[in-house]
Short mmCIF file of C-alpha atoms in Angstrom, two decimals:
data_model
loop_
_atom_site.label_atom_id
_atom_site.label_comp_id
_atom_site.label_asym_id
_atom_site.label_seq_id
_atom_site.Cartn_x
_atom_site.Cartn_y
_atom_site.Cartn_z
CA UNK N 15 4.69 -37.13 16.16
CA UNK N 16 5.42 -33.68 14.61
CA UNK N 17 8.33 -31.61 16.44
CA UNK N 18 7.70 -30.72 19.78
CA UNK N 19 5.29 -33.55 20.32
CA UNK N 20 5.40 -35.59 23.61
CA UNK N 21 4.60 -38.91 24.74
CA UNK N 22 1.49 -39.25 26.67
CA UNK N 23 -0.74 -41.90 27.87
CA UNK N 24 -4.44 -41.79 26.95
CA UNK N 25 -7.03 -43.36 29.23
CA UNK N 26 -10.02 -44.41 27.05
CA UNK N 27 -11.06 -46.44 24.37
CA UNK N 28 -11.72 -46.15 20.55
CA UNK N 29 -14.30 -48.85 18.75
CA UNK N 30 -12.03 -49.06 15.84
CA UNK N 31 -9.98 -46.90 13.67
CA UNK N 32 -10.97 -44.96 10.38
CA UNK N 33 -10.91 -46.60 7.76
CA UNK N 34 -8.33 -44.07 6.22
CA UNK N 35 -5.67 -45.11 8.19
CA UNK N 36 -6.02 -49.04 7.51
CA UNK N 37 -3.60 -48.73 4.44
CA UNK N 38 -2.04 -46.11 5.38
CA UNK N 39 2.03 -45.59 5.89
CA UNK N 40 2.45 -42.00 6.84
CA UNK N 41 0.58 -40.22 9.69
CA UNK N 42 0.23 -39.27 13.61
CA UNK N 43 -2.40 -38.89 16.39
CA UNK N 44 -2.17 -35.69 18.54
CA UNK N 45 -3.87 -35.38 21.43
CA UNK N 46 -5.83 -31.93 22.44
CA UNK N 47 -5.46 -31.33 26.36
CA UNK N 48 -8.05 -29.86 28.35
CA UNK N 49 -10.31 -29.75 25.37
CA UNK N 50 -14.35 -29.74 26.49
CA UNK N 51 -15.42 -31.62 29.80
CA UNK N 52 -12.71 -32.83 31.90
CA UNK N 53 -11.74 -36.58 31.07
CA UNK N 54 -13.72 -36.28 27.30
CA UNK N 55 -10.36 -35.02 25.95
CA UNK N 56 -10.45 -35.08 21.99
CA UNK N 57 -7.66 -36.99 19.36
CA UNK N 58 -6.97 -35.43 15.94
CA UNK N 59 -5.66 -38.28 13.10
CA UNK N 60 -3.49 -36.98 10.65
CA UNK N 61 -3.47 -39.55 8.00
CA UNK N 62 -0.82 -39.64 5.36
CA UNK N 63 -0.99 -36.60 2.83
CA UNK N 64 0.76 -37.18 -0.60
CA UNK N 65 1.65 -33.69 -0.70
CA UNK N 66 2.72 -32.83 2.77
CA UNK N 67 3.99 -36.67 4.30
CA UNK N 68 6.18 -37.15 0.94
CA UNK N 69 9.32 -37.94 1.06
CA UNK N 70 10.09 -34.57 -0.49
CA UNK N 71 7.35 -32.66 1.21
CA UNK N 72 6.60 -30.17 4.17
CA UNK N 73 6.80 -32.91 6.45
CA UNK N 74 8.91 -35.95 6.24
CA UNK N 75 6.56 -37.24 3.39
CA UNK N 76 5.18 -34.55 -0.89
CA UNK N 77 4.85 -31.86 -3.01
CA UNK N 78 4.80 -28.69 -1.00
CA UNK N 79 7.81 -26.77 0.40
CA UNK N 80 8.16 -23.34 2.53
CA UNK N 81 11.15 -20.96 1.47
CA UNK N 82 11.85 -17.94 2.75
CA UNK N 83 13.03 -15.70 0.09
CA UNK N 84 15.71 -12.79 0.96
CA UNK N 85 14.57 -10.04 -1.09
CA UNK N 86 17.08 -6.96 0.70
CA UNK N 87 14.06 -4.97 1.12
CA UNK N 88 10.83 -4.30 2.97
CA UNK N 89 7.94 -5.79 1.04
CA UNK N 90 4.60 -4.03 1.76
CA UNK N 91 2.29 -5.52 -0.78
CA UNK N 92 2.33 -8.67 -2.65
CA UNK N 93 -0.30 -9.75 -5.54
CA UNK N 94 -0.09 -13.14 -8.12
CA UNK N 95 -0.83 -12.02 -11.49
CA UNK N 96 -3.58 -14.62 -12.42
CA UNK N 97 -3.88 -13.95 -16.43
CA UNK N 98 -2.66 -16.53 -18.68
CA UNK N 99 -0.85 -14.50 -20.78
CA UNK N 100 1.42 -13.15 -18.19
CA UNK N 101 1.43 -16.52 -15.58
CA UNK N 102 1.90 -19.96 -16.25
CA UNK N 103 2.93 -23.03 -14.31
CA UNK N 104 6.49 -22.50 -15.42
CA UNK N 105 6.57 -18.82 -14.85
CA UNK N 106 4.20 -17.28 -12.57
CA UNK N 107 4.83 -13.31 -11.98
CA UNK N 108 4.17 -11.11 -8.72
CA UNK N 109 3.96 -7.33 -8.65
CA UNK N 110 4.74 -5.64 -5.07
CA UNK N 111 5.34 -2.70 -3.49
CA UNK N 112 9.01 -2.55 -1.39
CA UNK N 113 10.56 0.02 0.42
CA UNK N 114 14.06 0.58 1.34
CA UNK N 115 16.01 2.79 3.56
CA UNK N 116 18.60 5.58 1.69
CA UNK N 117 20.72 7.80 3.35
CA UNK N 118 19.95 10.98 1.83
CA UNK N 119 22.61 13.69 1.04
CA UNK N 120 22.26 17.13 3.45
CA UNK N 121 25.44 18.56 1.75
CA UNK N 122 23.19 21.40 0.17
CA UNK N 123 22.60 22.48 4.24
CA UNK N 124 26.42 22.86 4.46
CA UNK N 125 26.53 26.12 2.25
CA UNK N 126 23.75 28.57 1.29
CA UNK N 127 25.75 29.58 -1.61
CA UNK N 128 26.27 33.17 -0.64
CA UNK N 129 29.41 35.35 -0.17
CA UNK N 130 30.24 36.79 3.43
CA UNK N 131 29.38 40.34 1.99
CA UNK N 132 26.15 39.57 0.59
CA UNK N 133 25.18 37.98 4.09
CA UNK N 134 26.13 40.52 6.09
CA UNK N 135 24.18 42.46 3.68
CA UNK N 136 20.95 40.17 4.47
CA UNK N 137 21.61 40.48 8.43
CA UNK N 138 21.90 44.60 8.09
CA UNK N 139 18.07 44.63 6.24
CA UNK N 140 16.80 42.49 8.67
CA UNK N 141 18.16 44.22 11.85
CA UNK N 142 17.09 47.43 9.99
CA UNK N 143 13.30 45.95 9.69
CA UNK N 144 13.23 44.88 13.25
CA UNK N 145 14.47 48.23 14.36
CA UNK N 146 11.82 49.90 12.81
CA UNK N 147 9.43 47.59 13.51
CA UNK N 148 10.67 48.38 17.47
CA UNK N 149 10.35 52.28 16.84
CA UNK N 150 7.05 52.09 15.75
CA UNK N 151 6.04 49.62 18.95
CA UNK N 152 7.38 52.01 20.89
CA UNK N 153 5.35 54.87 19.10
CA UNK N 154 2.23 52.81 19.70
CA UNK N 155 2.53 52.39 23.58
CA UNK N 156 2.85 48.18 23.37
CA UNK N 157 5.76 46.07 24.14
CA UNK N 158 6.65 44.27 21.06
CA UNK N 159 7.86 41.23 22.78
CA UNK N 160 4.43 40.51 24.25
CA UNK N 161 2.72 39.47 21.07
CA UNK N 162 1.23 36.25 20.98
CA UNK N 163 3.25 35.56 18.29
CA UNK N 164 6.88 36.45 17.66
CA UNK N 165 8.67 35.63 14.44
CA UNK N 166 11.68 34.23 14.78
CA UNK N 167 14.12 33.87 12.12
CA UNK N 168 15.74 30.77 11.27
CA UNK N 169 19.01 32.37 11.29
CA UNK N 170 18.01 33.07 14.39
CA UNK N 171 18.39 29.86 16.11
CA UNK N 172 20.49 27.50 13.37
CA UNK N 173 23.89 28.48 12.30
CA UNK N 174 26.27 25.62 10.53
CA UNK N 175 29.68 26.24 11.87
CA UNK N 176 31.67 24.30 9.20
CA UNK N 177 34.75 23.92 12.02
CA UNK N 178 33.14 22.12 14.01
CA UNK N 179 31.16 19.83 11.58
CA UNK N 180 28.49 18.69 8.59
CA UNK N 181 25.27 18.09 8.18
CA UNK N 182 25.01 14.77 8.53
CA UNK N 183 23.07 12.33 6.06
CA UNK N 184 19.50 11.70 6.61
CA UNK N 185 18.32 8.66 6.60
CA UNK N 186 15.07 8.19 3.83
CA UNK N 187 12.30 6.00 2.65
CA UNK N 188 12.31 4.95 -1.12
CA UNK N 189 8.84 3.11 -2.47
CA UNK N 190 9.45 1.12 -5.43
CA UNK N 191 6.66 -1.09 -7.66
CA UNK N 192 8.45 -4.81 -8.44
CA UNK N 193 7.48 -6.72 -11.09
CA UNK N 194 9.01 -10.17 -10.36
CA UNK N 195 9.49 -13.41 -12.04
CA UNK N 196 9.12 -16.32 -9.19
CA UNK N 197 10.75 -18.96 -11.74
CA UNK N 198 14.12 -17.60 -12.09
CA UNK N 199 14.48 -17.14 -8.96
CA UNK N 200 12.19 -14.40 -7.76
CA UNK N 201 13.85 -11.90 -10.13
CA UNK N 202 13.21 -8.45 -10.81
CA UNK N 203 11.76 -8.01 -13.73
CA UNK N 204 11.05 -4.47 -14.31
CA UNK N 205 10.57 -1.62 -11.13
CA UNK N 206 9.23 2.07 -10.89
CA UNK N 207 10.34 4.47 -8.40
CA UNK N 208 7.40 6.27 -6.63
CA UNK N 209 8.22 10.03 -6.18
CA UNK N 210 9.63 12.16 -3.07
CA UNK N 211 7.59 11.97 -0.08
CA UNK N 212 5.73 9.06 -1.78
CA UNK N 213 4.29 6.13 -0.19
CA UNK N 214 3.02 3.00 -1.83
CA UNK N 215 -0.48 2.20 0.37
CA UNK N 216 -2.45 0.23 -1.68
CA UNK N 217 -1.85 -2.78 -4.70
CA UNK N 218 -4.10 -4.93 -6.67
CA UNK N 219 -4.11 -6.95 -9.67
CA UNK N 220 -7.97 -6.11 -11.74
CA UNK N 221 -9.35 -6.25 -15.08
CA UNK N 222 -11.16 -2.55 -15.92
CA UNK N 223 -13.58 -2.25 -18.88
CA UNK N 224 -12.86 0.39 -21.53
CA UNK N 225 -15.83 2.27 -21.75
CA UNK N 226 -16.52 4.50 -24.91
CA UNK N 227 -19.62 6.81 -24.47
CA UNK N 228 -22.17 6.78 -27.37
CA UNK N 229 -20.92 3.77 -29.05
CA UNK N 230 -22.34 0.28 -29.85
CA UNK N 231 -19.28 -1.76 -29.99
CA UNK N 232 -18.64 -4.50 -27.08
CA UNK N 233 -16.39 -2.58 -24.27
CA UNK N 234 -13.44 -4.83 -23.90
CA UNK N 235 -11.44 -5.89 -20.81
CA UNK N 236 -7.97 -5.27 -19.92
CA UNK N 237 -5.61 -6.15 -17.08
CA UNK N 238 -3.94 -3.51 -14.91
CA UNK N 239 -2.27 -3.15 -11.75
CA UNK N 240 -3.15 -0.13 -9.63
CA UNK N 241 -0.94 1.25 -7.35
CA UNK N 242 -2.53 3.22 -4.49
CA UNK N 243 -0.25 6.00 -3.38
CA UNK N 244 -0.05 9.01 -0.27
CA UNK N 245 2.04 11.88 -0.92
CA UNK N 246 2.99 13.48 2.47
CA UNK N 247 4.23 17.02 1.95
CA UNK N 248 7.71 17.89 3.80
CA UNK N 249 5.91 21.02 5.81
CA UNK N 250 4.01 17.86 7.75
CA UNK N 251 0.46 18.78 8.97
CA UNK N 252 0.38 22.40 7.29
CA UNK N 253 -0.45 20.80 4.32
CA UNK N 254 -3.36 17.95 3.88
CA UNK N 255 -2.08 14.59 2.36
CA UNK N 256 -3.44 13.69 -0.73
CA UNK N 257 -2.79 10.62 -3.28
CA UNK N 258 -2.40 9.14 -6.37
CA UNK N 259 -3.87 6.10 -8.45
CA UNK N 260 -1.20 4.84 -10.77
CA UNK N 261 -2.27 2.11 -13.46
CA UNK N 262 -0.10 -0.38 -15.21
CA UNK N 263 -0.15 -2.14 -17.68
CA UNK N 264 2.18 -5.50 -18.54
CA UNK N 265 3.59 -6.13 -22.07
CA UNK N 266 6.71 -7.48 -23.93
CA UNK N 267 9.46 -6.10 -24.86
CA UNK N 268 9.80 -5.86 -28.31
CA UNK N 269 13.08 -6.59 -30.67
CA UNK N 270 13.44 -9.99 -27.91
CA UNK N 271 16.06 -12.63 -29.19
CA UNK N 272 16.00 -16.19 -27.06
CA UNK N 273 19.09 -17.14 -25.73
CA UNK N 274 19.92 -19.85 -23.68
CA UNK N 275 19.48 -18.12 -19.84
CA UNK N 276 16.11 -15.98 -21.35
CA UNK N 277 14.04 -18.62 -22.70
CA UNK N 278 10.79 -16.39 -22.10
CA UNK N 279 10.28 -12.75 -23.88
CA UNK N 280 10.82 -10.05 -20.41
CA UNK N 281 7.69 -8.35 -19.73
CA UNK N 282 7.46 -4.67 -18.56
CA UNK N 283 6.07 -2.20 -16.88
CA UNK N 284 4.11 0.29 -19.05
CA UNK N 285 2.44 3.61 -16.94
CA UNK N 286 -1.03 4.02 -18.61
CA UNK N 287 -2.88 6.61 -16.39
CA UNK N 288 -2.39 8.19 -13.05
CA UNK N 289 -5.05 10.57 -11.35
CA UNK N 290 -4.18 12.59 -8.36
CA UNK N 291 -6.77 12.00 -5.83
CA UNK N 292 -6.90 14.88 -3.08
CA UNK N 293 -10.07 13.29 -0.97
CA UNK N 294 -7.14 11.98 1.18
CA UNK N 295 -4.14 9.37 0.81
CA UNK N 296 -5.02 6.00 -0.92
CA UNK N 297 -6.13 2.91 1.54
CA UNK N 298 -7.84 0.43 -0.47
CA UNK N 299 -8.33 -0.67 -4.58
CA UNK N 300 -10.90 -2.88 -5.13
CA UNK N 301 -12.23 -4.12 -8.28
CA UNK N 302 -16.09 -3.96 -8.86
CA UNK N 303 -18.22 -5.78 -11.42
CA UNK N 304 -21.98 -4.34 -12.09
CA UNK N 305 -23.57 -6.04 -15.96
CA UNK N 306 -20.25 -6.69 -17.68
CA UNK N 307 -18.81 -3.55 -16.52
CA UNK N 308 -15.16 -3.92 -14.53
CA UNK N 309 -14.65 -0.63 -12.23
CA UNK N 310 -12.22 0.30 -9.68
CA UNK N 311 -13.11 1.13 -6.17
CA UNK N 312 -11.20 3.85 -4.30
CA UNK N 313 -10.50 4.15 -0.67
CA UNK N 314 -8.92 7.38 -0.10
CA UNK N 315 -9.58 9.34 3.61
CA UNK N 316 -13.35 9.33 4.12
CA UNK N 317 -14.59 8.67 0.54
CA UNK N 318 -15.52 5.72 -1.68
CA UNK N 319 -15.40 6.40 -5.09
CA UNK N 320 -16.36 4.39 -7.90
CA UNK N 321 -13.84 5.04 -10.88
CA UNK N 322 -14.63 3.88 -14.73
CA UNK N 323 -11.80 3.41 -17.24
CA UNK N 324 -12.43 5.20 -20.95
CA UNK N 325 -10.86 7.49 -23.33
CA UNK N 326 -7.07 6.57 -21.61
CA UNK N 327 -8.25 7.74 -18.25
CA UNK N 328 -10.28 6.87 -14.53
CA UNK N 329 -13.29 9.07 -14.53
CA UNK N 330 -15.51 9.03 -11.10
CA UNK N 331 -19.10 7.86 -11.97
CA UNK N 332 -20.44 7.34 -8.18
CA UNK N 333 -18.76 8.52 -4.36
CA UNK N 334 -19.91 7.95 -1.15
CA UNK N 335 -18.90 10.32 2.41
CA UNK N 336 -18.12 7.35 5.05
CA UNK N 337 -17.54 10.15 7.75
CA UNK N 338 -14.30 7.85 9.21
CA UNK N 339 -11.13 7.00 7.59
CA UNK N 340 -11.83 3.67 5.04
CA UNK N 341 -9.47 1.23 5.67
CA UNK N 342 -10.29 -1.56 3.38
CA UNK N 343 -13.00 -2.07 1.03
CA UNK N 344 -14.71 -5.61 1.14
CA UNK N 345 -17.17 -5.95 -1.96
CA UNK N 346 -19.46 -9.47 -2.46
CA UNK N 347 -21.40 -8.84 -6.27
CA UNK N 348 -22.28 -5.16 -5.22
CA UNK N 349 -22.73 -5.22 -1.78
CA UNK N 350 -19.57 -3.27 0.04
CA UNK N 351 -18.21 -3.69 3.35
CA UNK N 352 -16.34 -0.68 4.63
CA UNK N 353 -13.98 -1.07 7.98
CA UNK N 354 -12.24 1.31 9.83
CA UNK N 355 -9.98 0.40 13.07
CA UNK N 356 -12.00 2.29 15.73
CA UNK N 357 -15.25 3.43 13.99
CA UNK N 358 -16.83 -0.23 13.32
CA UNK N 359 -18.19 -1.19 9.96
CA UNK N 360 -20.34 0.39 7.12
CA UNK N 361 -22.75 -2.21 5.15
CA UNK N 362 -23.58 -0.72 1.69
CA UNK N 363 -24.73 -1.72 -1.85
CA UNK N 364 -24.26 -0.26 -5.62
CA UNK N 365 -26.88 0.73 -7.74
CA UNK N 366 -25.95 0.66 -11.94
CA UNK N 367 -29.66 2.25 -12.45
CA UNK N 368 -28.25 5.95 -11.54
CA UNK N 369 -24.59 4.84 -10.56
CA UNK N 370 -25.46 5.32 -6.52
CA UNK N 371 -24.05 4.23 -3.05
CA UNK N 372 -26.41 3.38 -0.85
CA UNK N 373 -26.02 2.92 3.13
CA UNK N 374 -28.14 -0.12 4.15
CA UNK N 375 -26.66 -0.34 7.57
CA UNK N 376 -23.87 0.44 9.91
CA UNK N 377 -22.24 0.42 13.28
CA UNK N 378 -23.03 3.69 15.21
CA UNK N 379 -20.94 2.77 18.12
CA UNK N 380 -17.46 3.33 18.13
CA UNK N 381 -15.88 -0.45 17.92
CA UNK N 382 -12.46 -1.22 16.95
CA UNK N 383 -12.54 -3.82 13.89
CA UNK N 384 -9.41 -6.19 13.27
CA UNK N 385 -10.55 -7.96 10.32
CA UNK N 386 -13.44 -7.69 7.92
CA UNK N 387 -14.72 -10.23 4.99
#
């Protein structure tokens, strides 16, 4: 039996057994407890599977295998590359988005780079202003230090005393997009560092048609990865988050000369585009296909928008207003599925007669939603 099977005995009978198992040399029979009416208990065959009961297989017995694969980092998105020019058998590729923890130098918080008399030049204005400013309370018949709100200086309150000690180092999270070569073994091929206060959020693999406006050639297809990002400001909350749709495109390197550990040309990275979307951070990319036409769908905040590649850029052709945060976009032919985690689902459907979202039907009370397909 499989590991942490036991020994049982089965009261009952069986009029024969399946044929499958007549010639066969690998399997097991597991019994399901407590499974329907007491005493009508239920038993599972396994027969023997060439790929999992090989001798060389997940179980004592074929062709598959699980390995867990240290990459040193925290992978947040993972997505196959299925294009034959990029994959094969030999050499499939992956393209993720990691993050990684960096202690980040405060050494500039040590010094402000001024001299002792040009500070105590800076404290003698400012106690001069907030004399004044006292005077003039005074004048005015209202205490000063009764205002709602009181400004106080951050000299004020924070003062580095370098005898006692430095800033220390802060510790930071670093998004990176992986391009990696699962033949070789998992091997990074070519990365891109996302910028400060950058988070990667979203990650898909999608062909986009190049549209050309007024033209009567046949729009052709090409293969990107778009990279869904939210840019969180350092002043927090003061300051709405907003995103960024990067697109990528894979080629080869060129002036590539075999040798005996490269034996395929090394692809890279290429940034084609990037739009900076300030509806909210990005959630969800999700490709879209309306008569021959590949789009991108964008989940960013509360809006859906439908973005069309031409002229070397994303240009938004069709938006909806979801009024809740969009999770993750679900699309069958061009009928989309919106989730959020507490505000239910959103059923909807895309029109190519005057590039529209329509709502055909939705949740209007407030139900948390764990998955959606």
């Amino acid at each position: 039996s499989p590991a942490g099977g036991r020994t049982l005995p089965v009261s009952g009978f069986c009029s024969s057994m399946p044929a499958i198992f007549e010639n066969a040399s690998n399997g097991f029979i597991t019994l399901h407890e407590r499974i329907g009416r007491v005493g009508s208990q239920r038993l599972t065959l396994y027969s023997g599977l060439s790929d999992v009961f090989a001798p060389h297989g997940l179980l004592p017995g074929g062709g598959l295998s699980i390995q867990k694969i240290p990459m040193g980092v925290t992978v947040r998105h993972i997505e196959f590359i299925d294009d034959a020019s990029i994959s094969t058998t030999s050499r499939p590729m992956y393209v993720l988005v990691i993050s990684r923890e960096v202690e980040a130098e405060q050494s500039h918080l040590n010094d402000d780079g001024l001299s002792p008399n040009e500070r105590q030049r800076i404290r003698d204005e400012k106690e001069k202003a907030r004399t004044q400013k006292q005077v003039e309370a005074d004048l005015g018949g209202f205490d000063i230090e009764q205002e709602w709100v009181e400004e106080i200086e951050r000299e004020d309150c924070f003062e580095i005393d370098l005898h006692l000690g430095l800033a220390p180092p802060m510790i930071e999270r670093k998004y990176e997009v992986w391009l990696v070569d699962a033949s070789s073994p998992w091997s990074v091929v070519d990365k891109y560092e996302l910028g400060e206060f950058e988070h990667g959020t979203a990650l898909s693999v999608l062909y986009l048609t190049d549209v050309v406006e007024d033209s009567d050639e046949t729009p052709k297809k090409s293969l990107f990865v778009a990279v869904g990002t939210s840019v969180i400001e350092p002043d927090g909350e003061d300051i709405a988050s907003q995103g960024r749709i990067l697109l990528f495109q894979l080629r080869k390197k060129k002036h590539w000369v075999p040798s005996k550990g490269l034996l395929h040309p090394p692809l890279e990275m290429v940034l084609k585009s990037e739009k900076v979307i300030t509806l909210g951070p990005i959630t969800s990319l999700v490709a879209l296909q309306s008569e021959d036409i590949s789009r991108v769908v964008v989940g960013a905040g509360a809006e859906v928008t439908i973005e069309q590649w031409g002229g070397g850029k994303l240009t938004q052709v069709g938006f909806y207003h979801a009024h809740m945060q969009v999770q993750e976009i679900t699309i069958f032919k061009t009928f989309f599925l919106l989730s959020d985690a507490y505000d239910s689902l959103h059923f909807l459907v895309w029109r190519e007669s005057d590039k529209s979202l329509t709502l055909l039907a939705k949740d209007y009370e407030p139900t948390q939603v764990f998955a959606a397909g």
